[in-house]
Structure formats: structure tokens, C-alpha cells
Short mmCIF file of C-alpha atoms and ligand atoms in Angstrom, two decimals:
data_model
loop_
_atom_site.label_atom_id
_atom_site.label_comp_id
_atom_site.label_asym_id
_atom_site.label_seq_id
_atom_site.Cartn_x
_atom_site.Cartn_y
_atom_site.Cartn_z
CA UNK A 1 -10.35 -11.59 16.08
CA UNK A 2 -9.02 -14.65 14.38
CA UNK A 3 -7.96 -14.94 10.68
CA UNK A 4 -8.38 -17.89 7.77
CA UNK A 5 -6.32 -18.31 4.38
CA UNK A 6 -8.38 -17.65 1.37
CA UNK A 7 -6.98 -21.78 0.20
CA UNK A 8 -7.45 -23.67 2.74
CA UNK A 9 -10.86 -22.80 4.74
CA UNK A 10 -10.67 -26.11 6.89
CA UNK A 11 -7.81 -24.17 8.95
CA UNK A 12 -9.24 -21.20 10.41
CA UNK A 13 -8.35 -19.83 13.97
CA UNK A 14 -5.05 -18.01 13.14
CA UNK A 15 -3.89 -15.19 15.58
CA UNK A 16 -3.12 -12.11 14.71
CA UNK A 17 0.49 -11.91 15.35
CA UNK A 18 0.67 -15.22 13.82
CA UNK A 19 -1.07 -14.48 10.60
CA UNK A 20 1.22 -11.05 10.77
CA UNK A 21 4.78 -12.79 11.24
CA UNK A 22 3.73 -15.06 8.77
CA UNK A 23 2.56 -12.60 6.04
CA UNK A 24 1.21 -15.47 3.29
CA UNK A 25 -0.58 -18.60 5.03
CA UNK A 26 1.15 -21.61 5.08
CA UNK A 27 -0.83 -22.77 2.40
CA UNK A 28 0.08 -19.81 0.27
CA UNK A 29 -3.15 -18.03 0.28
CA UNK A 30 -3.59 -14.73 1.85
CA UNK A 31 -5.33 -13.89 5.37
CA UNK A 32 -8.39 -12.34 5.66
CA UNK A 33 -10.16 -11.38 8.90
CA UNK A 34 -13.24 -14.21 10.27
CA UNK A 35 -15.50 -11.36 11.14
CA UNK A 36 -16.54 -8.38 9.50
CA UNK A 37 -17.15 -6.23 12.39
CA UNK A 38 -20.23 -3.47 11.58
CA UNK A 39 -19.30 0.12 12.23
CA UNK A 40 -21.50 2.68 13.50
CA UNK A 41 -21.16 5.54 10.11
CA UNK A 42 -22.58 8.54 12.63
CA UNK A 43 -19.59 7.92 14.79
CA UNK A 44 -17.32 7.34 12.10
CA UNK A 45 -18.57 10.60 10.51
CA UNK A 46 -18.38 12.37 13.69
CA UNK A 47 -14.94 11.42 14.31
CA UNK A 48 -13.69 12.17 11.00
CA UNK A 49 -14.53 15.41 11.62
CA UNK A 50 -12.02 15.46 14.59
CA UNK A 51 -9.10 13.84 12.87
CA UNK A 52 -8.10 11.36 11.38
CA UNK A 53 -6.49 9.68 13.83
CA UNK A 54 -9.55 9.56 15.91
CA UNK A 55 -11.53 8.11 12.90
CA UNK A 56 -8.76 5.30 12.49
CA UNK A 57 -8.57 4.24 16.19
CA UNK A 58 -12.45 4.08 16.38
CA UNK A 59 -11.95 1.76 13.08
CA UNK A 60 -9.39 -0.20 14.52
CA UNK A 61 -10.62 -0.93 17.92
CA UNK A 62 -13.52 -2.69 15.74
CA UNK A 63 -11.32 -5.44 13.75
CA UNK A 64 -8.73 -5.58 16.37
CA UNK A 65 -10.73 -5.98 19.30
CA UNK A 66 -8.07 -8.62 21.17
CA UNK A 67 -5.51 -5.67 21.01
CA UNK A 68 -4.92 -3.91 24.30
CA UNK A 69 -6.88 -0.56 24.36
CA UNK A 70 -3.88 1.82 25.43
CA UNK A 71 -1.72 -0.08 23.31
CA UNK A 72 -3.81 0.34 20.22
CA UNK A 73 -4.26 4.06 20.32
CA UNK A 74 -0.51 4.61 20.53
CA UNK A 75 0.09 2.98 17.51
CA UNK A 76 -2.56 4.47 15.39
CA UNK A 77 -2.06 8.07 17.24
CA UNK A 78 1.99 7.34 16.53
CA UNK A 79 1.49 6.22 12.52
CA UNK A 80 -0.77 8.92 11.60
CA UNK A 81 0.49 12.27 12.74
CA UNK A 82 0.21 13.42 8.97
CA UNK A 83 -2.11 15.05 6.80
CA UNK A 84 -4.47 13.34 4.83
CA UNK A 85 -6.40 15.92 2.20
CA UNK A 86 -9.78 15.82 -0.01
CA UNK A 87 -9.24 18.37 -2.65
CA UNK A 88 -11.64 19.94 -5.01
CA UNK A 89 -9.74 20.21 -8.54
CA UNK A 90 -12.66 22.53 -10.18
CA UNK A 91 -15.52 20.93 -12.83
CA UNK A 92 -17.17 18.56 -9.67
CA UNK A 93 -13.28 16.70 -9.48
CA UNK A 94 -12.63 15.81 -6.64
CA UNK A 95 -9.24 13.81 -5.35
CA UNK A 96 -7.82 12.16 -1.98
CA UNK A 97 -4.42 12.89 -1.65
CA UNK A 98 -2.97 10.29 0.28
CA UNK A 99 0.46 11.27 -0.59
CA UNK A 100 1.56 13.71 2.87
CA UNK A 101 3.19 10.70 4.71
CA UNK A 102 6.99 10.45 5.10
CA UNK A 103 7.19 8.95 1.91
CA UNK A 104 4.62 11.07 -0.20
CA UNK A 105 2.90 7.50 -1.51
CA UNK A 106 -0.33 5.97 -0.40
CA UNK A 107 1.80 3.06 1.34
CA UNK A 108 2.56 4.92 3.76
CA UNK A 109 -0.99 4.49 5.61
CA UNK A 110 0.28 0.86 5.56
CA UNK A 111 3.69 0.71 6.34
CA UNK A 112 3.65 2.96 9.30
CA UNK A 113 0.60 0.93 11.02
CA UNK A 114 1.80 -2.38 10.38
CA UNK A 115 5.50 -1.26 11.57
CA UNK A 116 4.18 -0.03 15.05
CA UNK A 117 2.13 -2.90 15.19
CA UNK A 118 4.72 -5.00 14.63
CA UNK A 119 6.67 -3.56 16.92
CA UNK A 120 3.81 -4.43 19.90
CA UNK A 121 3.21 -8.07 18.53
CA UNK A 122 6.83 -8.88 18.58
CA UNK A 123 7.60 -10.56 22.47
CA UNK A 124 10.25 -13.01 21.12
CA UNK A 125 13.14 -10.51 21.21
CA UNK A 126 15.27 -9.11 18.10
CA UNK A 127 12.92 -9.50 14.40
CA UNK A 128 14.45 -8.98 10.92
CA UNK A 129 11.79 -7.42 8.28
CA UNK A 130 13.87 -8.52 4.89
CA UNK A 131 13.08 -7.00 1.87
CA UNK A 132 13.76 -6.88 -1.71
CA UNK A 133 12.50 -3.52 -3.41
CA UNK A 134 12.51 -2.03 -6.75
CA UNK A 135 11.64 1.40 -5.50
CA UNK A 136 8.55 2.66 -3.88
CA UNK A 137 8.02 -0.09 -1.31
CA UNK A 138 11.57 -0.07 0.10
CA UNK A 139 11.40 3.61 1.33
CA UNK A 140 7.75 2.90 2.70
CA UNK A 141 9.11 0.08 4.72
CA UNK A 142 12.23 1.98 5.96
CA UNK A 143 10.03 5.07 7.09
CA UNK A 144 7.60 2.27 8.78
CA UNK A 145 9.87 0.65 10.48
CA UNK A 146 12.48 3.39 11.52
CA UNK A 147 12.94 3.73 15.05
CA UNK A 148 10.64 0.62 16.20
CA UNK A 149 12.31 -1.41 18.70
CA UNK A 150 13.31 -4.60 19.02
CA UNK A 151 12.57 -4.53 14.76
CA UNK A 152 15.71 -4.32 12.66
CA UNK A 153 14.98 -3.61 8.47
CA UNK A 154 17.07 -5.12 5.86
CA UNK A 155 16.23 -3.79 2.50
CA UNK A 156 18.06 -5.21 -0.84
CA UNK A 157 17.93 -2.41 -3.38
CA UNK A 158 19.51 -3.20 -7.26
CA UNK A 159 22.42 -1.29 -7.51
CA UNK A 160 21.93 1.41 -10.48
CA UNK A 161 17.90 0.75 -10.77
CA UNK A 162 16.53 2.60 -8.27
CA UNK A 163 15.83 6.82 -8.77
CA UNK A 164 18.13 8.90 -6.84
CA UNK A 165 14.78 10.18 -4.55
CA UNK A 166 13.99 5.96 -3.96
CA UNK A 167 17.99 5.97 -3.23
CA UNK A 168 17.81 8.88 -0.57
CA UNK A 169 14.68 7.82 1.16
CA UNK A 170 16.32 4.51 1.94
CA UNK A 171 19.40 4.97 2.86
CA UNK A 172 19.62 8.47 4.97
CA UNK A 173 17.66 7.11 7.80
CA UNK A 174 20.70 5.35 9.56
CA UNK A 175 19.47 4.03 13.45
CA UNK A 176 17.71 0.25 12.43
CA UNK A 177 17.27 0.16 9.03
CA UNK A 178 20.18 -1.52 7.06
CA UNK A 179 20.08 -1.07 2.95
CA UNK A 180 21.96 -3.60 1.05
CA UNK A 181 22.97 -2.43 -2.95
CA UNK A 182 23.30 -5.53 -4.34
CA UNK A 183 25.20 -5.55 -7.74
CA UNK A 184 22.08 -7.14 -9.72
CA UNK A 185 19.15 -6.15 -11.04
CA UNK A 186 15.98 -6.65 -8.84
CA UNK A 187 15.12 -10.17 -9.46
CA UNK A 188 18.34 -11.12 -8.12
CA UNK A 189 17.29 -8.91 -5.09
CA UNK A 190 14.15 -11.31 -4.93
CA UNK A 191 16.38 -14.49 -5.51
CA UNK A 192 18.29 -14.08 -2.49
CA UNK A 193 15.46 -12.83 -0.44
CA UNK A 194 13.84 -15.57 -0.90
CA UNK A 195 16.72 -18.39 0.07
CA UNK A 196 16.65 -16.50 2.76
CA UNK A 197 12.95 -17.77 4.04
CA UNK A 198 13.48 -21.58 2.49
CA UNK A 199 16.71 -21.39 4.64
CA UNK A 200 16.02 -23.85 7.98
CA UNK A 201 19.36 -23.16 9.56
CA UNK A 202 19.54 -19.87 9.44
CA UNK A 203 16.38 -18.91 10.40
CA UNK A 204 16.66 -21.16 13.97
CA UNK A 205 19.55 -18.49 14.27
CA UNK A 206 17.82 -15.23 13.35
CA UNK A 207 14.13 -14.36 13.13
CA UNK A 208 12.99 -12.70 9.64
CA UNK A 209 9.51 -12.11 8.45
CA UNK A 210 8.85 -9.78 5.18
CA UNK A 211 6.75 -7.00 5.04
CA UNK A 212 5.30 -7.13 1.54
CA UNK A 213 1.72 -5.27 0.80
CA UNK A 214 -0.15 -8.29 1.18
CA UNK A 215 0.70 -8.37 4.53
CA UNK A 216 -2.64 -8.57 6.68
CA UNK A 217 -1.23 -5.72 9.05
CA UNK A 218 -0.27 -3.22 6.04
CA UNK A 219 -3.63 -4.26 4.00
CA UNK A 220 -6.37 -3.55 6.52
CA UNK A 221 -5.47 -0.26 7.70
CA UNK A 222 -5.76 1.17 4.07
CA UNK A 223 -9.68 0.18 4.60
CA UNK A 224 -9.36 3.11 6.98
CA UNK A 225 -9.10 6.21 4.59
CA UNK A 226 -11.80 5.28 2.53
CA UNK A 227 -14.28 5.98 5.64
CA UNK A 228 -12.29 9.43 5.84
CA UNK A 229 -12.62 9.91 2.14
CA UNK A 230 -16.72 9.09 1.75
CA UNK A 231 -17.14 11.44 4.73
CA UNK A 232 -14.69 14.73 3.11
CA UNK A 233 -16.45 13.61 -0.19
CA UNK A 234 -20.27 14.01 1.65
CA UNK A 235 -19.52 17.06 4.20
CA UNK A 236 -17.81 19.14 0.27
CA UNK A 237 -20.99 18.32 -2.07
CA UNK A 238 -24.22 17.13 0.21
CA UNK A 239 -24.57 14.13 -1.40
CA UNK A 240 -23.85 10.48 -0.60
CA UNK A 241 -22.88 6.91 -2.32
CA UNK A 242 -20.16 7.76 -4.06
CA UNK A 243 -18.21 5.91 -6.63
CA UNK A 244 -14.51 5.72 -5.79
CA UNK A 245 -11.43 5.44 -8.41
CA UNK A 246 -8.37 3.60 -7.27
CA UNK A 247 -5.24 3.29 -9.43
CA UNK A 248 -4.10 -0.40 -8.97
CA UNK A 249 -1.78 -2.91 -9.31
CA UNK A 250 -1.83 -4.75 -7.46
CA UNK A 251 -4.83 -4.68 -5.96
CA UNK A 252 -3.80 -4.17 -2.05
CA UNK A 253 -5.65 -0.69 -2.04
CA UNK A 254 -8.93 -1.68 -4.13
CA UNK A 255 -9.66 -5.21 -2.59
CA UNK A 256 -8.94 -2.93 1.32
CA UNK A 257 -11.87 -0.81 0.32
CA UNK A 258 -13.97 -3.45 -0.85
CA UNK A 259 -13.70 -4.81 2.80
CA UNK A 260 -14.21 -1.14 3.95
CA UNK A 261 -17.96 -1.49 2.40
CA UNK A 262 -18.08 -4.78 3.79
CA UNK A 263 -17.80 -3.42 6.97
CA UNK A 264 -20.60 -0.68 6.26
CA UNK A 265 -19.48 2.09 4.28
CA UNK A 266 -21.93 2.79 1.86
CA UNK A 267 -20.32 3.23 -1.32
CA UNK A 268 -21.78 3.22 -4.93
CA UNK A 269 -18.82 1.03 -5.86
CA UNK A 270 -15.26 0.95 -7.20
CA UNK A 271 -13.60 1.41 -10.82
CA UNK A 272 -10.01 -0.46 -10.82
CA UNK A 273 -8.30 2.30 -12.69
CA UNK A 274 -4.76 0.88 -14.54
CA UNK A 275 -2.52 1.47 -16.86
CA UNK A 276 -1.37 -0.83 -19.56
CA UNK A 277 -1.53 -4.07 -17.41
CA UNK A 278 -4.94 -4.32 -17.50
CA UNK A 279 -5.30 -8.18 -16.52
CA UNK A 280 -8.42 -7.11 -13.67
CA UNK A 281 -10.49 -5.11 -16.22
CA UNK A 282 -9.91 -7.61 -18.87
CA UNK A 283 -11.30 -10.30 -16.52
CA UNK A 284 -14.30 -8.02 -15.52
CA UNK A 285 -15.13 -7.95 -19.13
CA UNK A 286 -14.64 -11.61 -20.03
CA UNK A 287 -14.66 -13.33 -16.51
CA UNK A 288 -11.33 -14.91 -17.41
CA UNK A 289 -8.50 -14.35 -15.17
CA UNK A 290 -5.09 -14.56 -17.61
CA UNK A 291 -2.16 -13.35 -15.31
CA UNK A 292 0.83 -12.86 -17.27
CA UNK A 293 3.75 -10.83 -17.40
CA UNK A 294 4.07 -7.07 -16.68
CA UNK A 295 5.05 -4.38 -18.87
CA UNK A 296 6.66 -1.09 -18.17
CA UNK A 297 4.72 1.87 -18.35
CA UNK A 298 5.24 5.65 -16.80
CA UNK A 299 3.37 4.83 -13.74
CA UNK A 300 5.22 2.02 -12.88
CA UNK A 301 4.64 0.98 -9.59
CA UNK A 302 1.05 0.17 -11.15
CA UNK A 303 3.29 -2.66 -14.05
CA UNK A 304 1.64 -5.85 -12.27
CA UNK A 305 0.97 -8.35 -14.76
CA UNK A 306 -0.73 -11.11 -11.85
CA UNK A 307 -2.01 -9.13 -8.80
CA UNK A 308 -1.35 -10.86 -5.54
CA UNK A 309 -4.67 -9.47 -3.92
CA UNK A 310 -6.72 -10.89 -6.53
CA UNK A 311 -7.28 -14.00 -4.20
CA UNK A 312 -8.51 -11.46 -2.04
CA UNK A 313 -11.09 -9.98 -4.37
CA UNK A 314 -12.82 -13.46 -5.39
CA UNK A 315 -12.93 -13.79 -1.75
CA UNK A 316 -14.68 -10.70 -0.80
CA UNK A 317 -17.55 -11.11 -3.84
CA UNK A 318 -18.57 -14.96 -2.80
CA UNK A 319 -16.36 -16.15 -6.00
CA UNK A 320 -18.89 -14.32 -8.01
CA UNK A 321 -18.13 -12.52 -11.20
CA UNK A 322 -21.66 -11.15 -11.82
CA UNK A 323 -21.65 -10.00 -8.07
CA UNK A 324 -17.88 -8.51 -8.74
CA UNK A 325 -19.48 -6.96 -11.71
CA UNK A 326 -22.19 -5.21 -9.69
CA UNK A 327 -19.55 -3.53 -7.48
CA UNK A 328 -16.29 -3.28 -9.51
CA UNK A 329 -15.98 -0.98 -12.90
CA UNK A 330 -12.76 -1.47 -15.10
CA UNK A 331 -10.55 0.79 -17.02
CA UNK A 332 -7.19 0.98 -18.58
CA UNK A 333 -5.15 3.45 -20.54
CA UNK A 334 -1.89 3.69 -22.40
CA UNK A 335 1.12 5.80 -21.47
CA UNK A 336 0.86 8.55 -24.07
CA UNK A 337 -3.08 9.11 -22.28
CA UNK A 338 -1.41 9.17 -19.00
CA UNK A 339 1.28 11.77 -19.68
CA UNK A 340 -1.58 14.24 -21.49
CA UNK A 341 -4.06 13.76 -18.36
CA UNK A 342 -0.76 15.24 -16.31
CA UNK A 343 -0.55 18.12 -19.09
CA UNK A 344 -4.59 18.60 -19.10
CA UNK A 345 -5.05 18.54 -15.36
CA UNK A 346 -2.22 21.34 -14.88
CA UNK A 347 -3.60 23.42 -17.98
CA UNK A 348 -6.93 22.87 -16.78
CA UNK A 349 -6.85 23.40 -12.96
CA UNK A 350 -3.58 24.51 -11.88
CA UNK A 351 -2.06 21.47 -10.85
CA UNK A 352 0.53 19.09 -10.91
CA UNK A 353 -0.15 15.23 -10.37
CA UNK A 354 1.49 12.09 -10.66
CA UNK A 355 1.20 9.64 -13.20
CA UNK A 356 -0.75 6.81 -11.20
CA UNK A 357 -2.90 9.46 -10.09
CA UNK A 358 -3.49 10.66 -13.16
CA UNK A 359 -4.70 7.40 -14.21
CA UNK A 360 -7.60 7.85 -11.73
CA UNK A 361 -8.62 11.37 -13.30
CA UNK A 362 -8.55 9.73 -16.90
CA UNK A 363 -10.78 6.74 -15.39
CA UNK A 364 -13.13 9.59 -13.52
CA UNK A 365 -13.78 11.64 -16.72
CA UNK A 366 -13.96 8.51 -18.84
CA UNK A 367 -16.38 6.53 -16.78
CA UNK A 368 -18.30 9.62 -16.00
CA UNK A 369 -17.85 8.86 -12.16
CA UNK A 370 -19.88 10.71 -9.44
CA UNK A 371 -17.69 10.40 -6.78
CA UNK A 372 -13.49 10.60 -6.28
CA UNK A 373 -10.44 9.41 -6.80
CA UNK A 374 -7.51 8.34 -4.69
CA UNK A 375 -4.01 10.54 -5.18
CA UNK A 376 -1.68 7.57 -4.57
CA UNK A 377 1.49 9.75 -4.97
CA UNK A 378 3.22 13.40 -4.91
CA UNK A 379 3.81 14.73 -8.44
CA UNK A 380 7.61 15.40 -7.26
CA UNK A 381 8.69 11.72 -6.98
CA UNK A 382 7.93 11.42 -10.37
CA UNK A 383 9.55 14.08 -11.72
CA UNK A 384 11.16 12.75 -14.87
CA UNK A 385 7.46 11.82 -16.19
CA UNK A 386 5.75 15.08 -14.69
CA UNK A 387 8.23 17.92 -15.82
CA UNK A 388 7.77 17.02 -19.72
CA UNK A 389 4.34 15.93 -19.78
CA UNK A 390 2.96 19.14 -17.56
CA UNK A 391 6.27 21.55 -18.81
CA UNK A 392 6.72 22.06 -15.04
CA UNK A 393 8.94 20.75 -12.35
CA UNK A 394 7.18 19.84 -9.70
CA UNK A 395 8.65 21.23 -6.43
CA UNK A 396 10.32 19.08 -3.64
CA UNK A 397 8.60 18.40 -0.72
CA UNK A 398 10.92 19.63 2.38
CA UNK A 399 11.69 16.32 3.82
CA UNK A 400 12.09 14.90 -0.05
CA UNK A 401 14.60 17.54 -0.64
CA UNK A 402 16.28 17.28 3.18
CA UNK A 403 17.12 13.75 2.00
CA UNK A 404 18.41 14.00 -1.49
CA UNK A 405 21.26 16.20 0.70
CA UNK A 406 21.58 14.18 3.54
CA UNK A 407 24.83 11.71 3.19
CA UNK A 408 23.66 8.08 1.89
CA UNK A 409 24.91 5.46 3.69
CA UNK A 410 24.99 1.34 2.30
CA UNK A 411 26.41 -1.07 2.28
CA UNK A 412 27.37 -3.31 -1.21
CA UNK A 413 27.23 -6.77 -1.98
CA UNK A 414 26.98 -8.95 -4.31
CA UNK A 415 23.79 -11.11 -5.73
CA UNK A 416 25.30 -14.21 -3.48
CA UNK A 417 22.39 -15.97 -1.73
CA UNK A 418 25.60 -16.69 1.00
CA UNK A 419 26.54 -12.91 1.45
CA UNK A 420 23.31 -12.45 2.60
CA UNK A 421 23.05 -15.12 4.84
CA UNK A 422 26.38 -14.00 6.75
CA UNK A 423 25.17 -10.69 6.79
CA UNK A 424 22.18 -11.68 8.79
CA UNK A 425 24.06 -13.61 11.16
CA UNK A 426 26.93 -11.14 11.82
CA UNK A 427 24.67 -7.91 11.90
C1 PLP B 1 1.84 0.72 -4.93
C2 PLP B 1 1.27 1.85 -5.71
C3 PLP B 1 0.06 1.75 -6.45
C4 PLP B 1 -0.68 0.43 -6.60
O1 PLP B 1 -1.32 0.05 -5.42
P1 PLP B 1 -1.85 -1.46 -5.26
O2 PLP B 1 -2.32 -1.56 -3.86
O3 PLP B 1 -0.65 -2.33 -5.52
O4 PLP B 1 -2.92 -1.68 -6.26
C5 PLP B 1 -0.44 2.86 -7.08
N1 PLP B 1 0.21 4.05 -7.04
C6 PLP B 1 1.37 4.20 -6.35
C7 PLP B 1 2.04 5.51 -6.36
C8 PLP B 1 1.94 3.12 -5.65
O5 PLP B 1 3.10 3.28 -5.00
#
């Protein structure tokens, strides 16, 4: 399998490991795959009944076919050795939790793929994955890359910014992964993250590549629960086609199971389910795209004011806004409707969820959806917005509260683009 840039179309042929260490083309479009390979859904159904695990390898062996065999099926039997759950709420609600990785977010199905696969790809010796993080992504990344060899993770975290959870799942891992606090907020993070890539001289010294979520090798393997969802969704309530909800920002998980259909699951369609920053329903309505910037909200790794994988989405629809439209429902809500959703859904059934989830329940019960929608986090990482809103404290899970105890170690520096760079080079 070879890949193109959604830009430039003239330049198609990329490999895999190319397109991977290069994460945005060189034109600054995003990859996409050249073929959409056509699954067999009896087999897929048959081996999400097994596991998971099975289901993904089937999936995977079908985009990436040039991949050796025995190779393949340890990473995919290596990255998903956790639970993945549809639950039934009550009232015909039903929810994917994708939140029992490492991390207890959705990006772990990502992170921990592309990190193993990154580990096979790599043949040129010692890699740097640099990062700059606000929160959520750095701990996915540190958990998908931990213990990968040859792969060394360099995470830049803004001193004072981050929760004390986001703090603890970074930094208590030790072995390969190296978190910087930088005394800065997180665009300075960014800044120097940045230099880093435009710097020519130091990067004929040390190899980095980023792992951000439009990443070809973290986007395609989220296509891969949405098989495992439709057929949880089918085997629970006999019927088929079902709409699915996605919380989104931006727009890695949506625009993943848009390929998933295009690769033959039959779905009804999609409803891009977001908080305030509501720049993709807004352009379903008015077929204008105006990206601008985010605002804060309680869900808040949903604030994306100009999603990156909105290239992605013209892509997959032919351009097409009446097509888009066909497949693609919008909806947005305010914070005060997210943190009574979290308050309703505990009254109501007993249960606690997060906020960006519970912007998919709003969007289900608003929209009058026949289908589910994706759990994209535990309730317990965002306990300061859960424990008022639901008058409950959600409860650790074990591994959360095994790091929150476990000794942090960093190391500081300041928001100097040429700290950084000597870091690299002396680590
Ligand atoms: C990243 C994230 C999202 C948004 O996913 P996108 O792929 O960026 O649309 C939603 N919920 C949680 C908890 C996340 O961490």
C-alpha cells in the first residue's frame, strides 16, 4: 500500500514508513491511503466475536498488506491487550467505551499501534518522537511509546498547566520516555518544538519525527473500533445501520470512521458531536468553512477552533458538501448543557461519564439517533468537572491511582529554543 497528500495529488507513491516518519506531507497536506481495501463484514463479525485483537489484525492485514505477516500480528496482539466495552445505559442508549487503555482516553487505540509500529518501521537506528502537549496527548504518547526500542520520547509539558493525573501519567514511566517542564505556557512548548523540525543542523545529528494525531499510523487504526462497535451494537439489539455519535475536535476520530465505511462498514452515518467550537457543524449548515480560534470549554480536549483532519474529510466525500451532508449530522452544545447531561445521565442510569462523552449523549437524545455513541474518556480524569456536575467523585482507576503515588520524575527548562536543542544532542 502506497499513500498520497490530500494537496498535491501529482505526487503519489509514498511508503508507509515514509509517509509515517514524516507525519504531514511535504506539501503540508495530510496522507491518506491509495486504496481502499474491501473487507469481508462476515469475517469481521465473526472475529469480533473472538476479540478484538483478532478483529483488528484481520483489519490491518487489509490496508497494510506490504507489512510482514508475523510482524503485524505482534504489534496489533501487543497494542491491544485491553478491554474495549459496548454498554447499554437503559432507554435504547447505548455507548462504546473506549476509555480501558493505559491512559483511559480513546487515543490510546492510536498511540499504542502507531508506537509499535513505529518501532518495526524504524531500521535507521536511535528515533526521537518530540512532542509538545497540553495534556491528554502527552500521556497517550508516553504510554505508546514506553518500552519500544530503538524509540526514545521527548515530551515538553507547560510547567503549572497540566492536571496533576496528565502530570503523573507522564512522568512516572521512567525507562525511554524523557518529560521536559518547560517554564512557559504551552505555546511556548509548541515554539520550541517546532525550531526543533526547521532546524537543518541538528537534525543531520539526531533523528526526530512527531507523533501528533494526524499522524497516518495513529489515524487509521481508530477506523478499527468502529467495525467492533457496529458489530456489539447489532449482536445487543438485532438490528443494523446504525448511526454513530463521535465527540470531536479535531476530527482524527470522525474523518477514521468515515474511511471505516469507506472500506465497507455499513453505517447509517455520523453526527460530529462538539462543544462550543462548533466550526464543522456550522459549515455543514452553511457550507462555509471559517476556522478560527478556540475557546475553552469543560471538555477541553474537544476546544479546536480549525480541525487539522478537516482536509481529510473533504477528501473522503469527493469535495462534496451535499454528499458530506448525506453522511455527516452536526451538533453543538454549551458548557452549562454539558455539565447537566453528566448530572442527568448519573440520576438517570447510574452512571458517571465524562464531559466529551457526555457531549455524545446530549447529541444522541437531541438528534434522536438510532444507533451509539463513542465514550472517548473515563469520568475520573475529569474529576474537577464530574464531581460537581454529577455530586459524585468518580473513582480512580487502579493504574490512575498507582501513578498519582508513584515518584514523578522531570526534568526543567526553560522556553529556550537552544536548551532544547542541547538537550537532544547530549541525551
Ligand atoms: C482528543 C479527544 C477528543 C477529540 O478527538 P478528535 O479525534 O480530535 O476529534 C475527544 N475526547 C477526548 C477525551 C479526547 O482526548
Amino acid at each position: 500500500m502506497n499513500y498520497f497528500s490530500t494537496r498535491d495529488k501529482s505526487k503519489r507513491g509514498f511508503a508507509l514508513a515514509d509517509a509515517a516518519f514524516m507525519g504531514l506531507a511535504p506539501d503540508g497536506g495530510l496522507f491518506l491511503p491509495e486504496r481502499i481495501p474491501q473487507v469481508d463484514m462476515q469475517r469481521v463479525e465473526q472475529l469480533a466475536a473472538v476479540s478484538y485483537a483478532d478483529m483488528a489484525l484481520y483489519l490491518s492485514q487489509q490496508i497494510f498488506d506490504d507489512v510482514d505477516a508475523e510482524a503485524l500480528e505482534r504489534v496489533v496482539r501487543d497494542a491491544y491487550d485491553f478491554p474495549i466495552e459496548m454498554r447499554a445505559l437503559g432507554d435504547g442508549l447505548h455507548t462504546l467505551e473506549l476509555f480501558h487503555g493505559p491512559t483511559h482516553a480513546f487515543k490510546d487505540f492510536g498511540a499504542r499501534f502507531m508506537g509499535r509500529m513505529t518501532g518495526l518501521l524504524n531500521d535507521g537506528g536511535e528515533l526521537v518522537i518530540l512532542t509538545a502537549t497540553s495534556g491528554d496527548t502527552g500521556s497517550a504518547v508516553a504510554h505508546g511509546f514506553y518500552g519500544v526500542e530503538g524509540v526514545r520520547v521527548v515530551i515538553l509539558y507547560p510547567d503549572g498547566k497540566v492536571s496533576p493525573l496528565q502530570e503523573a501519567q507522564m512522568t512516572t514511566l521512567g525507562g525511554n520516555i524523557h518529560p521536559l517542564k518547560v517554564r512557559g505556557n504551552f505555546d511556548d512548548c509548541q515554539r520550541m518544538v517546532k525550531a526543533m523540525f526547521r532546524d537543518e543542523s541538528l537534525r543531520r545529528e539526531v533523528r526526530i519525527t512527531s507523533a501528533n494525531s494526524i499522524n497516518l499510523l495513529r489515524w487509521l487504526p481508530q477506523s478499527f473500533y468502529y467495525f467492533y462497535g457496529y458489530c456489539a451494537w447489532k449482536r445487543m439489539t438485532g438490528r443494523d445501520n446504525p448511526e454513530v455519535v463521535v465527540p470531536s475536535g479535531n476530527y482524527g476520530n470522525l474523518t477514521a470512521g468515515m474511511f471505516a465505511c469507506r472500506m465497507g462498514l455499513p453505517l447509517k452515518g455520523f453526527v460530529a458531536a462538539s462543544n462550543a467550537n462548533d466550526v464543522v457543524p456550522e459549515f455543514l449548515q452553511t457550507a462555509e468553512y471559517r476556522p478560527r480560534a478556540s475557546v475553552q470549554t469543560v471538555a477541553n480536549a474537544m476546544d479546536v477552533g480549525d480541525p487539522s483532519n478537516f482536509e481529510r474529510m473533504m477528501q473522503l466525500c469527493g469535495e462534496d458538501v451535499a454528499s458530506l451532508r448525506g453522511e455527516l449530522r452536526g451538533f453543538s452544545c454549551c458548557d452549562a448543557e454539558i455539565c447537566q447531561a453528566i448530572a442527568e445521565i448519573h440520576e438517570k442510569y447510574g452512571y458517571l461519564s465524562d464531559p466529551h462523552s457526555a457531549v455524545g449523549y446530549l447529541a444522541t437524545k437531541a438528534l434522536g439517533v438510532d444507533g451509539f455513541y463513542l465514550s472517548t474518556a473515563h469520568a475520573a480524569k475529569f474529576g474537577e468537572v464530574v464531581e460537581p456536575s454529577a455530586g459524585v467523585a468518580p473513582q480512580l482507576p487502579k493504574s490512575l491511582a498507582e501513578a498519582v503515588d508513584k515518584e514523578r520524575k522531570y526534568l526543567s527548562i526553560e522556553a529556550r529554543e537552544q536548551d532544547l536543542a542541547s538537550f537532544l544532542r547530549e541525551m
